[in-house]
């Protein structure tokens, strides 16, 4: 689809991006709180928690291409995407709230099943919004650089929403002492968190969905859906997903998501036990993400115009790797400030700001590159497959990120990390082993992702040729 009008108004960009606040809140909760809550607070073994989270991601991810293909082939007066987006609003709030209300006195098996069910349900209903909404990116604009700008709005609101919720959690809900009443190891705070986070997620999705509804009338009507046998549809889906223009992103995201999953699950352990930070300092470091996303929002368009999307992305992957691994390795070598040093938190703040900036900027550019792939596929096949292509990236990301979380659970088990552990009371050898495996896993997975992504072939000239040729063909058919 291509909009009948020119540049998108800034109000559309803002409202479109606002919905990702829900995704940001969910990611913050899953990344920063879910593992430590079910493991250290509820008492479910870390490997079980990691296994439940991984299986939930796999179950959710398996449905993503179906949702994407379904929305591609939908034809309603509300457009192709919005019926799915509206359908997600109420279930998102309900399931995310229930996720943080596990049954008391339950066995490990029951807790595992409950965590698996609620995590799966939350992810699936979020996907009902996120996949169709992301697909709108390629439909709202064909401009090579405006796509990057539109993605930047999505990431800005998503990251800022998650960070602000994280700051709120560690400054208002939880106290500084992790083991004290009201601390991060106190179960009562998680109920308060759920009662605030769940409604905010539903509201963000509602505002974004209804706010972008009016743009549907300005889009070119898609062609009728061709009826064909199921196996032919599956064959077309496979050829689309593994086209040479899409495969480097698809495969590279496997290893990038593995690194992300490990970092998501173990960062709170590193902050609590390796760096021995209190809740207020963790909140301060979370605020570094605000500065990072602000910098990303400012620099992404200028640097991608100068160096191109692919080169900029590869450089940012390298910066991310260095920013995550360097402080840990330097500490293990005795070359980083000790815990309690007045310069420790400022140094960590700088590193985390750089990492946040690099991760968000790279993620914006990757999403913009995926949008450019949709035009290459349309030029080659004549099929508009925005939902399928975006859902495939999401599919891989979720599935393999879940494997990253599972790897984290195995790392915790491998080093013999105790349950119910108090900061400062864990054997220093165990903490150092955890840090070593954390750094090694990040190094390996990120490096492989960087190498594979280097094979992405679409340049700005390639994109412009595809857009012009598609427009020429449509004009000839009309």
Coordinates of C-alpha atoms in Angstrom, one line a residue, residues 88-337:
X88 CA -6.0 -6.9 21.8
X89 CA -6.9 -4.0 24.1
X90 CA -8.9 -5.7 27.0
X91 CA -7.1 -9.0 27.0
X92 CA -3.7 -7.3 27.3
X93 CA -4.7 -5.7 30.6
X94 CA -6.3 -8.8 32.0
X95 CA -3.6 -11.3 31.3
X96 CA -0.7 -9.0 32.3
X97 CA -2.4 -8.3 35.6
X98 CA -3.0 -12.0 36.3
X99 CA 0.6 -12.9 35.4
X100 CA 1.7 -11.2 38.7
X101 CA -0.9 -13.0 40.8
X102 CA 0.3 -16.7 41.1
X103 CA -1.7 -19.0 43.3
X104 CA -0.4 -19.2 46.9
X105 CA 0.8 -22.5 48.2
X106 CA 1.1 -24.0 44.7
X107 CA 3.6 -26.7 43.9
X108 CA 6.5 -26.0 41.5
X109 CA 4.6 -27.9 38.8
X110 CA 1.5 -25.7 39.3
X111 CA 3.6 -22.5 39.3
X112 CA 5.4 -23.6 36.2
X113 CA 2.1 -24.2 34.4
X114 CA 0.6 -20.9 35.6
X115 CA 3.7 -18.9 34.6
X116 CA 3.7 -20.6 31.2
X117 CA 0.0 -20.0 30.6
X118 CA -0.1 -16.3 31.7
X119 CA 3.2 -15.5 29.9
X120 CA 2.0 -17.1 26.7
X121 CA -1.4 -15.4 26.9
X122 CA 0.2 -12.0 27.5
X123 CA 2.6 -12.3 24.6
X124 CA -0.1 -13.6 22.2
X125 CA -2.5 -10.7 22.8
X126 CA 0.3 -8.2 22.7
X127 CA 1.2 -9.7 19.3
X128 CA -2.4 -9.1 18.1
X129 CA -1.6 -5.4 18.4
X130 CA 2.2 -5.2 17.7
X131 CA 2.4 -7.2 14.5
X132 CA -0.4 -5.4 12.5
X133 CA 0.7 -2.1 14.0
X134 CA 4.3 -2.6 12.9
X135 CA 3.1 -3.7 9.4
X136 CA 1.5 -0.2 9.1
X137 CA 4.9 1.2 8.9
X138 CA 5.5 0.0 5.4
X139 CA 2.0 1.1 4.4
X140 CA 2.0 4.6 5.8
X141 CA 5.1 5.8 3.9
X142 CA 7.3 4.6 1.1
X143 CA 9.9 7.3 1.7
X144 CA 13.3 5.7 2.6
X145 CA 14.2 8.2 5.4
X146 CA 10.7 8.9 6.6
X147 CA 10.4 5.2 7.4
X148 CA 13.4 5.5 9.7
X149 CA 11.8 8.5 11.3
X150 CA 8.5 6.7 11.8
X151 CA 10.3 3.7 13.4
X152 CA 12.1 6.2 15.6
X153 CA 8.8 7.4 17.1
X154 CA 7.8 3.8 17.8
X155 CA 11.1 3.0 19.6
X156 CA 11.1 6.4 21.4
X157 CA 7.7 5.8 23.1
X158 CA 8.4 2.1 23.6
X159 CA 11.7 2.5 25.3
X160 CA 10.8 5.6 27.2
X161 CA 7.6 3.9 28.4
X162 CA 9.5 0.9 29.7
X163 CA 12.2 3.0 31.3
X164 CA 9.8 5.3 33.1
X165 CA 7.9 2.3 34.4
X166 CA 11.3 0.9 35.6
X167 CA 12.2 4.1 37.3
X168 CA 8.8 4.2 39.0
X169 CA 9.1 0.6 40.1
X170 CA 12.5 1.1 41.7
X171 CA 11.9 4.5 43.3
X172 CA 8.2 4.3 44.4
X173 CA 7.2 0.6 44.8
X174 CA 10.5 -1.0 46.0
X175 CA 12.7 0.3 48.8
X176 CA 16.5 0.5 48.6
X177 CA 17.3 -2.6 50.6
X178 CA 16.3 -5.6 48.4
X179 CA 15.7 -7.9 51.4
X180 CA 13.8 -5.5 53.6
X181 CA 9.9 -5.2 53.7
X182 CA 8.9 -3.4 50.6
X183 CA 12.2 -4.4 48.8
X184 CA 12.5 -6.1 45.5
X185 CA 12.4 -9.5 47.3
X186 CA 9.0 -8.6 48.9
X187 CA 6.1 -10.1 47.0
X188 CA 3.6 -7.4 48.0
X189 CA 5.2 -4.8 45.7
X190 CA 4.5 -6.9 42.6
X191 CA 0.7 -6.8 43.1
X192 CA 0.9 -3.0 43.2
X193 CA 3.0 -3.0 40.1
X194 CA 0.5 -5.1 38.2
X195 CA -2.4 -2.9 39.2
X196 CA -0.7 0.1 37.6
X197 CA 1.1 -1.4 34.6
X198 CA -1.8 -3.5 33.2
X199 CA -4.3 -0.6 32.7
X200 CA -1.6 1.7 31.3
X201 CA -0.8 -1.0 28.6
X202 CA -4.4 -1.3 27.6
X203 CA -4.9 2.5 27.4
X204 CA -1.8 3.0 25.3
X205 CA -3.0 0.5 22.7
X206 CA -6.5 2.0 22.6
X207 CA -5.2 5.5 22.0
X208 CA -2.8 4.5 19.3
X209 CA -5.4 2.3 17.5
X210 CA -8.2 4.8 17.5
X211 CA -5.8 7.6 16.7
X212 CA -4.5 6.0 13.5
X213 CA -7.8 4.7 12.3
X214 CA -8.4 7.9 10.2
X215 CA -5.3 7.2 8.1
X216 CA -6.8 4.0 6.5
X217 CA -8.9 6.1 4.1
X218 CA -5.7 7.7 2.7
X219 CA -4.1 4.4 1.7
X220 CA -4.4 2.7 -1.7
X221 CA -6.8 -0.2 -1.6
X222 CA -4.9 -3.5 -1.8
X223 CA -5.8 -6.0 -4.5
X224 CA -8.2 -8.8 -3.8
X225 CA -6.8 -11.9 -2.1
X226 CA -6.2 -14.8 -4.5
X227 CA -7.7 -18.1 -3.5
X228 CA -5.2 -21.0 -3.6
X229 CA -4.4 -24.3 -2.0
X230 CA -2.9 -24.2 1.5
X231 CA 0.4 -25.8 0.5
X232 CA 0.9 -23.1 -2.1
X233 CA 0.3 -20.4 0.5
X234 CA 2.9 -22.1 2.8
X235 CA 5.4 -22.3 -0.2
X236 CA 4.9 -18.6 -0.9
X237 CA 5.4 -17.7 2.7
X238 CA 8.7 -19.6 2.8
X239 CA 10.0 -18.1 -0.4
X240 CA 9.1 -14.6 0.9
X241 CA 10.8 -15.1 4.3
X242 CA 14.0 -16.6 2.9
X243 CA 14.4 -14.3 0.0
X244 CA 18.0 -13.1 -0.2
X245 CA 17.0 -9.5 0.8
X246 CA 15.3 -10.7 4.0
X247 CA 17.4 -13.7 5.0
X248 CA 20.3 -11.8 6.6
X249 CA 18.0 -9.9 8.9
X250 CA 16.0 -13.0 9.7
X251 CA 19.0 -15.1 10.5
X252 CA 21.1 -12.3 12.1
X253 CA 18.2 -11.6 14.4
X254 CA 18.5 -15.2 15.7
X255 CA 21.8 -14.5 17.4
X256 CA 21.0 -10.9 18.3
X257 CA 17.9 -12.1 20.1
X258 CA 20.0 -14.8 21.9
X259 CA 22.2 -12.0 23.3
X260 CA 19.2 -9.9 24.1
X261 CA 17.6 -12.8 26.0
X262 CA 20.7 -13.4 28.1
X263 CA 21.0 -9.7 28.9
X264 CA 17.3 -9.4 29.7
X265 CA 17.3 -12.1 32.2
X266 CA 20.7 -11.6 33.9
X267 CA 21.0 -7.8 34.0
X268 CA 19.0 -7.5 37.2
X269 CA 21.2 -10.3 38.8
X270 CA 24.3 -8.5 37.7
X271 CA 23.1 -5.2 39.1
X272 CA 21.9 -6.7 42.4
X273 CA 24.7 -9.3 43.1
X274 CA 27.7 -8.4 41.0
X275 CA 27.6 -4.6 41.2
X276 CA 25.7 -4.7 44.6
X277 CA 23.4 -1.8 43.7
X278 CA 20.5 -0.6 45.8
X279 CA 17.1 0.1 44.2
X280 CA 17.7 3.8 43.9
X281 CA 20.9 3.2 42.0
X282 CA 19.2 0.7 39.8
X283 CA 16.6 3.3 39.1
X284 CA 19.3 5.9 38.3
X285 CA 20.9 3.5 35.8
X286 CA 17.5 2.8 34.3
X287 CA 17.3 6.6 33.7
X288 CA 20.4 6.3 31.5
X289 CA 18.1 4.6 29.0
X290 CA 16.1 7.9 28.7
X291 CA 19.2 9.7 27.7
X292 CA 20.2 6.9 25.4
X293 CA 16.8 6.9 23.6
X294 CA 16.8 10.7 23.3
X295 CA 20.3 10.5 21.7
X296 CA 19.1 7.7 19.4
X297 CA 16.1 9.8 18.4
X298 CA 18.3 12.7 17.5
X299 CA 21.2 10.9 15.7
X300 CA 19.5 8.0 13.8
X301 CA 18.3 10.0 10.8
X302 CA 21.5 12.1 10.3
X303 CA 24.0 9.2 10.6
X304 CA 21.9 6.8 8.5
X305 CA 21.8 9.4 5.8
X306 CA 25.6 9.8 5.8
X307 CA 26.7 6.2 6.3
X308 CA 23.6 4.2 5.2
X309 CA 21.4 2.0 7.2
X310 CA 23.5 -1.2 7.0
X311 CA 26.9 0.3 7.8
X312 CA 25.5 2.3 10.7
X313 CA 23.7 -0.7 12.1
X314 CA 26.9 -2.9 12.0
X315 CA 28.9 -0.2 13.8
X316 CA 26.3 0.1 16.5
X317 CA 26.3 -3.6 17.0
X318 CA 30.0 -3.4 17.8
X319 CA 29.5 -0.4 20.1
X320 CA 26.8 -2.4 22.0
X321 CA 29.0 -5.4 22.4
X322 CA 31.8 -3.2 23.8
X323 CA 29.5 -1.3 26.1
X324 CA 28.0 -4.4 27.7
X325 CA 31.1 -6.6 28.0
X326 CA 33.9 -4.1 28.8
X327 CA 32.8 -3.1 32.4
X328 CA 32.4 -6.7 33.4
X329 CA 35.7 -7.9 31.9
X330 CA 37.5 -4.9 33.4
X331 CA 36.1 -5.6 36.9
X332 CA 37.0 -9.3 36.6
X333 CA 40.6 -8.1 35.8
X334 CA 40.6 -5.7 38.7
X335 CA 40.7 -2.6 36.5
X336 CA 37.2 -1.2 37.3
X337 CA 36.2 0.7 40.4

